[in-house]
Coordinates of C-alpha atoms in Angstrom, one line a residue:
M1 CA -63.2 -67.3 56.3
Q2 CA -60.7 -66.8 59.9
L3 CA -63.6 -67.8 62.8
Y4 CA -61.3 -67.6 65.4
N5 CA -57.7 -66.5 66.8
T6 CA -54.7 -67.4 65.3
L7 CA -51.9 -65.1 66.9
S8 CA -50.7 -65.9 70.7
A9 CA -50.8 -63.2 73.1
E10 CA -47.2 -62.4 73.0
E11 CA -47.6 -62.1 69.4
R12 CA -50.3 -59.7 69.3
A13 CA -48.9 -58.3 72.0
E14 CA -46.0 -57.1 69.3
L15 CA -48.3 -56.5 66.7
I16 CA -49.7 -53.9 69.2
D17 CA -46.7 -51.8 69.7
Q18 CA -45.5 -52.1 66.6
A19 CA -48.8 -50.5 65.3
G20 CA -48.1 -48.0 68.0
K21 CA -51.9 -46.6 67.9
Q22 CA -54.2 -45.9 70.6
R23 CA -56.5 -48.6 71.9
L24 CA -59.8 -48.4 73.9
T25 CA -61.3 -50.8 76.6
L26 CA -64.9 -50.6 76.8
S27 CA -67.9 -53.2 77.9
F28 CA -71.7 -53.8 77.1
Y29 CA -73.9 -56.1 77.1
A30 CA -77.9 -56.5 76.3
Y31 CA -80.2 -58.7 76.5
A32 CA -82.2 -59.9 73.4
K33 CA -83.6 -62.8 71.9
I34 CA -81.2 -64.7 69.3
E35 CA -82.4 -67.2 67.3
N36 CA -79.4 -68.9 65.9
P37 CA -76.4 -68.1 68.7
Q38 CA -74.0 -69.6 66.1
Q39 CA -73.9 -68.3 63.3
F40 CA -74.5 -64.6 65.2
R41 CA -71.5 -65.0 66.9
N42 CA -69.4 -66.1 63.2
D43 CA -70.7 -63.0 61.5
L44 CA -69.6 -60.8 65.0
F45 CA -66.1 -62.0 64.6
I46 CA -65.5 -61.6 61.2
A47 CA -66.6 -58.0 61.2
W48 CA -64.6 -57.4 64.2
N49 CA -61.9 -59.1 63.3
R50 CA -61.4 -57.1 60.0
L51 CA -61.3 -53.7 62.7
D52 CA -58.9 -55.2 64.7
A53 CA -61.0 -55.5 67.4
L54 CA -60.0 -57.9 70.8
G55 CA -61.5 -59.1 73.8
R56 CA -63.7 -61.5 75.1
T57 CA -67.7 -61.8 74.2
Y58 CA -70.5 -64.6 75.0
V59 CA -73.3 -64.4 73.1
A60 CA -76.6 -66.8 73.9
K61 CA -80.0 -67.1 72.8
E62 CA -81.1 -63.8 76.0
G63 CA -78.4 -61.8 74.4
I64 CA -74.6 -60.2 74.2
N65 CA -72.0 -59.6 76.8
A66 CA -68.8 -58.3 75.5
Q67 CA -66.0 -57.2 76.8
M68 CA -63.6 -55.6 74.4
S69 CA -60.1 -53.6 73.3
V70 CA -60.8 -51.6 69.8
P71 CA -58.6 -49.2 68.2
A72 CA -59.7 -45.6 68.8
E73 CA -59.1 -44.8 64.8
N74 CA -62.3 -48.0 64.5
M75 CA -64.5 -47.1 67.2
E76 CA -67.4 -45.6 65.0
A77 CA -67.2 -48.4 62.6
F78 CA -67.3 -51.2 65.3
R79 CA -70.3 -48.9 67.0
A80 CA -71.9 -50.0 63.2
T81 CA -71.4 -53.3 63.4
L82 CA -73.6 -53.3 66.5
E83 CA -76.1 -51.2 65.9
A84 CA -76.8 -53.0 62.7
Y85 CA -78.8 -55.5 64.6
D86 CA -81.9 -53.5 66.1
F87 CA -81.8 -54.5 69.5
M88 CA -78.3 -52.9 69.7
K89 CA -79.3 -49.8 68.4
N90 CA -78.1 -46.9 70.6
I91 CA -76.2 -49.1 73.1
R92 CA -74.3 -47.8 76.0
L93 CA -70.6 -48.6 75.7
N94 CA -69.2 -48.4 78.8
V95 CA -65.5 -47.0 78.4
A96 CA -62.8 -48.0 80.7
V97 CA -61.2 -45.3 83.4
E98 CA -58.2 -46.3 83.2
Q99 CA -56.8 -47.3 79.6
D100 CA -54.6 -50.2 78.3
D101 CA -53.4 -50.7 75.0
H102 CA -52.5 -54.5 76.2
S103 CA -56.2 -55.4 77.7
F104 CA -57.1 -57.7 76.1
L105 CA -54.3 -59.8 73.5
K106 CA -57.0 -62.4 71.6
L107 CA -60.6 -62.4 70.3
T108 CA -62.9 -64.9 71.6
V109 CA -66.4 -65.1 70.7
K110 CA -67.8 -67.6 72.5
V111 CA -71.6 -69.1 72.7
R112 CA -72.8 -70.2 76.1
D113 CA -76.1 -71.1 77.4
K114 CA -76.5 -67.6 78.9
I115 CA -74.3 -64.4 78.9
V116 CA -74.1 -64.9 83.0
A117 CA -74.3 -67.4 85.1
D118 CA -76.6 -66.7 87.7
G119 CA -78.6 -70.1 88.2
L120 CA -81.4 -69.2 87.1
N121 CA -84.4 -70.4 85.8
D122 CA -85.9 -67.6 83.9
D123 CA -89.4 -69.3 83.0
T124 CA -90.5 -68.7 86.6
F125 CA -90.6 -64.8 86.0
D126 CA -90.6 -62.2 84.6
V127 CA -87.0 -61.4 83.1
T128 CA -88.3 -58.1 81.9
N129 CA -89.9 -56.3 85.1
I130 CA -86.4 -55.2 86.4
G131 CA -85.6 -52.3 88.8
V132 CA -85.3 -48.6 88.9
H133 CA -82.0 -47.3 87.0
L134 CA -80.1 -44.7 89.1
K135 CA -77.6 -42.9 87.5
A136 CA -74.7 -41.5 89.4
K137 CA -76.0 -38.6 91.4
E138 CA -79.5 -40.0 91.8
F139 CA -77.9 -42.8 93.2
N140 CA -75.7 -41.4 95.3
E141 CA -78.7 -39.6 97.2
I142 CA -80.2 -43.2 97.2
L143 CA -77.6 -44.6 99.4
E144 CA -78.1 -41.3 102.3
N145 CA -81.6 -42.7 103.1
P146 CA -81.7 -44.7 106.0
D147 CA -84.3 -46.6 104.5
T148 CA -81.3 -47.9 101.9
I149 CA -79.4 -51.0 102.5
V150 CA -76.7 -51.5 99.2
V151 CA -75.7 -54.6 97.6
D152 CA -73.0 -55.2 96.0
F153 CA -73.5 -58.4 93.5
R154 CA -69.8 -59.3 92.9
N155 CA -67.8 -61.8 94.2
H156 CA -65.5 -61.4 97.3
Y157 CA -62.1 -61.0 95.3
E158 CA -63.5 -58.3 93.1
S159 CA -65.2 -56.1 96.5
E160 CA -62.0 -56.5 98.8
I161 CA -59.9 -53.8 96.5
G162 CA -63.0 -51.9 96.2
H163 CA -67.1 -51.1 97.5
F164 CA -69.2 -48.9 98.1
K165 CA -69.5 -47.2 101.8
N166 CA -71.9 -49.7 103.7
A167 CA -72.6 -52.3 101.2
I168 CA -73.5 -55.6 102.1
T169 CA -70.3 -57.3 100.3
P170 CA -71.0 -61.5 100.0
D171 CA -68.8 -63.8 100.7
V172 CA -69.1 -65.3 97.6
E173 CA -67.2 -66.9 94.4
T174 CA -69.9 -66.4 92.1
F175 CA -72.9 -64.7 90.9
R176 CA -75.2 -67.5 91.5
E177 CA -74.2 -67.9 95.2
S178 CA -74.9 -63.9 95.8
L179 CA -78.5 -64.5 94.9
P180 CA -80.4 -66.8 97.4
I181 CA -77.7 -65.5 100.1
I182 CA -79.3 -61.9 100.0
N183 CA -83.0 -62.9 99.3
E184 CA -83.0 -64.7 103.1
Q185 CA -80.7 -62.4 104.6
L186 CA -83.1 -59.6 103.8
Q187 CA -86.9 -61.1 104.3
D188 CA -87.9 -59.3 106.5
Y189 CA -86.9 -55.6 104.8
K190 CA -88.8 -56.8 101.6
E191 CA -91.5 -54.0 101.5
S192 CA -90.0 -51.1 104.4
K193 CA -86.4 -50.8 102.8
N194 CA -85.3 -49.6 99.3
L195 CA -82.9 -52.8 97.6
V196 CA -80.2 -50.8 95.9
M197 CA -78.1 -53.0 94.2
Y198 CA -74.9 -52.8 91.9
C199 CA -71.9 -54.9 90.0
T200 CA -69.5 -53.9 87.4
G201 CA -71.0 -52.6 84.3
G202 CA -74.4 -53.2 85.0
I203 CA -75.4 -56.5 83.6
R204 CA -75.5 -59.0 86.8
C205 CA -77.9 -56.4 88.3
E206 CA -80.2 -56.2 85.6
K207 CA -81.0 -60.3 85.9
A208 CA -80.8 -59.8 90.1
S209 CA -83.4 -57.1 90.5
A210 CA -86.2 -59.0 87.9
Y211 CA -85.1 -61.9 90.7
F212 CA -85.9 -59.8 93.3
K213 CA -89.0 -58.2 92.9
H214 CA -90.6 -61.7 92.0
Q215 CA -88.9 -63.2 95.1
G216 CA -91.5 -59.6 96.7
F217 CA -89.4 -57.2 97.0
K218 CA -90.9 -54.0 96.6
N219 CA -88.4 -51.0 95.9
V220 CA -85.5 -52.5 93.7
F221 CA -83.0 -50.0 92.8
Q222 CA -80.0 -50.7 90.4
L223 CA -76.9 -48.8 89.7
E224 CA -77.1 -48.0 85.6
G225 CA -74.1 -49.0 83.5
G226 CA -72.6 -50.2 86.7
I227 CA -69.5 -49.0 88.6
I228 CA -67.8 -48.1 85.5
N229 CA -70.1 -46.0 84.0
Y230 CA -70.1 -44.4 87.6
A231 CA -66.9 -43.4 88.0
K232 CA -67.4 -41.7 85.2
Q233 CA -70.6 -39.7 85.3
I234 CA -69.1 -39.1 89.1
K235 CA -65.9 -37.1 87.2
E236 CA -68.2 -35.1 84.6
E237 CA -70.5 -34.2 86.6
N238 CA -67.7 -33.0 89.9
L239 CA -69.3 -35.4 92.2
E240 CA -68.7 -36.9 95.5
S241 CA -67.3 -40.6 94.9
K242 CA -69.4 -42.9 97.4
F243 CA -67.7 -45.9 96.2
I244 CA -63.9 -46.1 97.6
G245 CA -61.0 -48.0 96.5
K246 CA -60.3 -49.8 92.8
N247 CA -63.2 -51.1 90.3
F248 CA -62.0 -55.0 89.7
V249 CA -61.7 -55.9 85.6
F250 CA -61.7 -59.4 84.2
D251 CA -59.0 -58.2 81.8
H252 CA -55.2 -57.9 81.9
R253 CA -55.2 -54.6 84.3
L254 CA -57.2 -56.3 87.0
G255 CA -58.2 -52.9 88.1
E256 CA -59.1 -49.4 87.1
R257 CA -58.3 -46.9 90.1
I258 CA -61.9 -45.0 90.9
T259 CA -60.2 -43.5 94.6
D260 CA -57.1 -43.5 95.7
D261 CA -57.8 -44.9 98.7
I262 CA -56.2 -48.6 98.9
V263 CA -59.0 -50.6 101.4
S264 CA -57.3 -54.4 101.0
Q265 CA -53.8 -55.9 101.8
C266 CA -50.8 -58.0 100.3
H267 CA -52.2 -61.6 100.9
Q268 CA -48.5 -62.1 102.1
C269 CA -47.6 -59.8 104.4
G270 CA -50.2 -57.4 105.1
K271 CA -49.0 -53.7 103.7
P272 CA -52.0 -51.9 102.5
C273 CA -52.1 -53.1 98.3
D274 CA -54.7 -53.7 96.0
N275 CA -52.7 -55.0 93.0
H276 CA -54.1 -58.2 92.3
T277 CA -51.6 -60.5 90.2
N278 CA -52.0 -64.0 89.4
C279 CA -49.6 -66.9 90.9
L280 CA -46.5 -67.9 88.0
N281 CA -47.1 -71.5 88.6
D282 CA -48.6 -73.2 85.4
G283 CA -50.3 -75.9 88.1
C284 CA -51.5 -73.0 90.5
H285 CA -52.7 -69.5 89.2
L286 CA -54.2 -68.7 92.4
L287 CA -55.4 -64.8 92.1
F288 CA -54.3 -63.0 94.8
I289 CA -53.1 -59.1 96.1
Q290 CA -49.2 -59.1 96.4
C291 CA -47.5 -55.7 96.7
D292 CA -44.2 -55.1 94.9
D293 CA -41.8 -56.0 97.6
C294 CA -43.6 -59.1 98.4
Q295 CA -43.3 -59.9 93.9
A296 CA -40.3 -59.2 93.7
A297 CA -39.3 -61.6 96.6
M298 CA -41.7 -64.5 95.2
E299 CA -41.4 -63.7 91.7
N300 CA -45.0 -63.7 91.4
C301 CA -46.0 -66.6 93.1
C302 CA -48.5 -67.5 96.0
S303 CA -46.3 -69.9 98.4
D304 CA -42.7 -71.0 98.6
E305 CA -44.3 -74.4 97.0
C306 CA -45.0 -72.5 94.0
L307 CA -41.5 -70.8 93.8
S308 CA -39.9 -73.8 94.1
I309 CA -42.1 -75.6 91.0
T310 CA -41.4 -72.7 88.5
H311 CA -37.8 -73.1 89.2
L312 CA -37.8 -76.4 87.9
P313 CA -37.1 -77.8 84.0
L314 CA -40.3 -77.4 82.0
V315 CA -40.5 -80.5 81.7
E316 CA -40.6 -81.3 85.6
Q317 CA -43.2 -79.2 85.8
V318 CA -45.5 -80.7 83.6
K319 CA -45.1 -83.9 84.7
L320 CA -46.4 -82.5 88.0
R321 CA -49.2 -81.2 86.7
R322 CA -50.2 -84.0 84.8
G323 CA -53.4 -85.7 86.1
V324 CA -54.1 -83.3 88.3
Q325 CA -56.8 -80.5 88.0
V326 CA -55.1 -76.7 87.0
G327 CA -55.7 -73.3 86.7
N328 CA -58.3 -71.7 88.8
K329 CA -59.8 -74.8 89.6
I330 CA -57.3 -75.9 91.9
F331 CA -58.6 -73.4 94.7
R332 CA -61.0 -71.6 95.0
K333 CA -60.7 -68.7 93.1
G334 CA -58.6 -66.2 95.3
K335 CA -58.6 -68.1 98.5
S336 CA -56.3 -70.5 100.2
D337 CA -55.0 -70.9 103.4
K338 CA -51.6 -69.9 102.0
L339 CA -52.7 -66.4 102.2
L340 CA -52.3 -64.8 105.8
F341 CA -54.0 -62.0 104.6
K342 CA -56.7 -62.6 102.7
H343 CA -60.5 -60.8 103.9
S344 CA -64.1 -61.5 102.7
G345 CA -67.4 -61.0 104.2
A346 CA -68.1 -57.9 105.9
L347 CA -65.6 -55.4 104.6
S348 CA -64.5 -52.4 106.3
D349 CA -64.7 -48.6 105.0
V350 CA -61.8 -47.1 106.5
P351 CA -58.9 -46.6 104.2
L352 CA -55.6 -48.1 104.9
A353 CA -53.3 -46.2 102.8
K354 CA -53.2 -43.6 99.9
A355 CA -52.3 -44.7 96.3
Q356 CA -49.1 -42.7 95.5
K357 CA -49.9 -43.0 92.0
T358 CA -52.0 -44.5 89.2
A359 CA -50.1 -47.3 87.2
A360 CA -52.3 -50.5 84.7
I361 CA -51.3 -53.7 85.8
R362 CA -49.5 -55.7 83.3
Q363 CA -48.5 -58.8 83.8
K364 CA -46.0 -61.7 81.7
I365 CA -46.0 -58.0 79.3
K366 CA -42.9 -56.7 80.8
V367 CA -42.3 -53.7 79.0
K368 CA -44.6 -51.5 77.0
K369 CA -42.7 -50.5 73.2
V370 CA -43.6 -48.8 70.1
L371 CA -41.9 -49.3 66.8
L372 CA -39.3 -46.5 65.9
G373 CA -38.1 -48.3 62.9
K374 CA -35.5 -50.8 61.2
V375 CA -31.6 -51.3 61.4
A376 CA -30.7 -50.3 57.8
H377 CA -26.5 -51.2 59.0
Y378 CA -24.2 -52.0 61.6
Y379 CA -20.6 -51.2 61.5
V380 CA -19.1 -54.0 63.7
K381 CA -15.7 -52.8 64.3
A382 CA -16.6 -49.1 65.1
Q383 CA -19.9 -50.7 66.7
I384 CA -22.4 -48.2 65.3
G385 CA -25.4 -48.7 63.8
L386 CA -27.6 -47.0 60.9
F387 CA -31.1 -47.0 61.5
V388 CA -34.4 -45.7 59.2
I389 CA -37.1 -43.6 61.6
E390 CA -40.0 -44.9 60.3
N391 CA -42.6 -44.0 63.6
E392 CA -42.4 -41.6 66.5
Q393 CA -39.4 -39.2 67.7
L394 CA -37.0 -40.2 69.0
N395 CA -35.0 -38.0 71.3
V396 CA -31.5 -38.4 73.4
G397 CA -32.3 -39.6 76.4
D398 CA -34.7 -42.1 75.3
T399 CA -34.4 -46.1 76.3
I400 CA -34.6 -48.3 73.2
L401 CA -34.6 -51.7 72.4
I402 CA -33.3 -53.8 69.6
N403 CA -35.3 -57.3 69.3
G404 CA -34.3 -59.8 66.3
P405 CA -34.5 -63.8 66.5
T406 CA -30.8 -63.9 66.9
T407 CA -30.0 -60.4 69.1
G408 CA -33.0 -61.3 71.4
N409 CA -33.9 -58.8 73.5
E410 CA -31.2 -55.9 74.1
T411 CA -31.8 -52.5 75.3
L412 CA -29.9 -49.0 75.3
V413 CA -30.2 -45.5 76.6
I414 CA -29.2 -43.0 74.0
D415 CA -26.7 -40.3 75.2
K416 CA -25.5 -39.1 71.9
M417 CA -26.5 -39.8 68.0
M418 CA -25.8 -38.3 64.3
V419 CA -29.0 -37.3 62.6
N420 CA -28.7 -37.3 59.0
G421 CA -24.9 -37.0 59.0
T422 CA -25.1 -34.1 61.8
A423 CA -25.1 -34.3 65.7
N424 CA -28.7 -33.9 66.7
S425 CA -30.5 -34.8 70.0
V426 CA -33.9 -35.3 68.1
A427 CA -34.1 -37.6 65.2
N428 CA -38.0 -37.4 63.2
I429 CA -40.1 -40.0 61.2
G430 CA -37.6 -40.3 57.4
D431 CA -34.6 -39.6 59.5
K432 CA -31.3 -42.0 59.7
V433 CA -29.7 -41.8 62.5
T434 CA -26.4 -43.7 63.7
F435 CA -25.4 -44.3 67.3
E436 CA -23.2 -46.9 69.2
V437 CA -24.7 -50.2 69.8
P438 CA -22.1 -51.9 72.0
F439 CA -23.4 -55.5 71.0
R440 CA -24.3 -57.4 67.4
I441 CA -27.1 -56.2 65.5
R442 CA -28.5 -57.4 62.8
L443 CA -30.5 -56.1 59.3
S444 CA -33.2 -58.4 60.2
D445 CA -34.0 -56.8 63.8
K446 CA -36.6 -54.0 64.4
V447 CA -36.3 -51.2 67.0
F448 CA -38.3 -49.7 69.5
K449 CA -39.2 -46.9 71.8
V450 CA -39.3 -47.9 75.1
L451 CA -42.3 -46.0 77.1
T452 CA -42.3 -45.2 80.9

């Protein structure tokens, strides 16, 4: 019985590409009393592993919080694994605005003390006495009320690339920090103002709204389903988006675009940009905003120091990290004196630029591809390869990648080919194809079509 992930991210990405099936990124949460979180965790892992579901999930005695990637063809079966539990009957699944088959590359289900680290003692207040849920249209309407105060309960690196207009955006690194700060800041408005809150998917506001009602706030509201659900509703109902920019997400994409407005800057050169990256130095992994030009010049690094370290032999890099805290423990999350154009706290609602195109953020997984077939033969003297098409159509003009343990990764553009012995511009599943290959290939090699 498999209870833990056994494949690396690279291996999983390869399998996803070979399958060539659409996947859906989604999130959901539910507060409920779970008597045996460990058994609950194990049962979920077994059920989801069978469905090729990937993602990051936390379970606790208080409920479940999940961000997942599920094959589209398995969605109904996946929902059935949730609705097998009474507290998840008809649960809302927040489907991502932008899809990327590589959003998650492992299945991780962990037992935690809490499904969100809020720092609250739940025994001191009624966690079920929550605020009023607002749908997108209602949320837009209440934002127009002069007696409304809207608060972003996300962290500074999330709100920096996108937020609701006129929102209070606390300069915090964790959710637990924002609660006392906002409570103190709004002491004089407990009875006179509408306290309207939002977060990514709604889970942080679920607890925060109960906390602020306990603190004496009379009119507490929360965005139902968070920014993810809001983006879906404004599109379906053709509503104006009061949210500007990107919504930060906690998977390989690191963000999904809600509007074309760019409200943040590259932290290295100041150019309008809202693409997050993690420093390539394994002893750093600082989360920061980096434009394409700086990414090319700095090779995904946050500083000249980190860039020079990545050029050292691996054994030297490991020596430098020995005995030192690594990852986001070295720096504050997304903050460093190396970042010259980092902004936190009060953020502008004025766009700096418009996004030219929507593109999924992908790190380390450099090439998106789908399996075409396999090598059937290679004619060495003529440098001609014979291939059997097993999946997807191949066209003249396509870029292909041939991969194998000895061949490595080799790419070429198909300028002409023979299909079943006749010159043709299209090859379909089951066809035998030959074309020139200016490098040695082997029978164990796989052939992929590179997707643009």
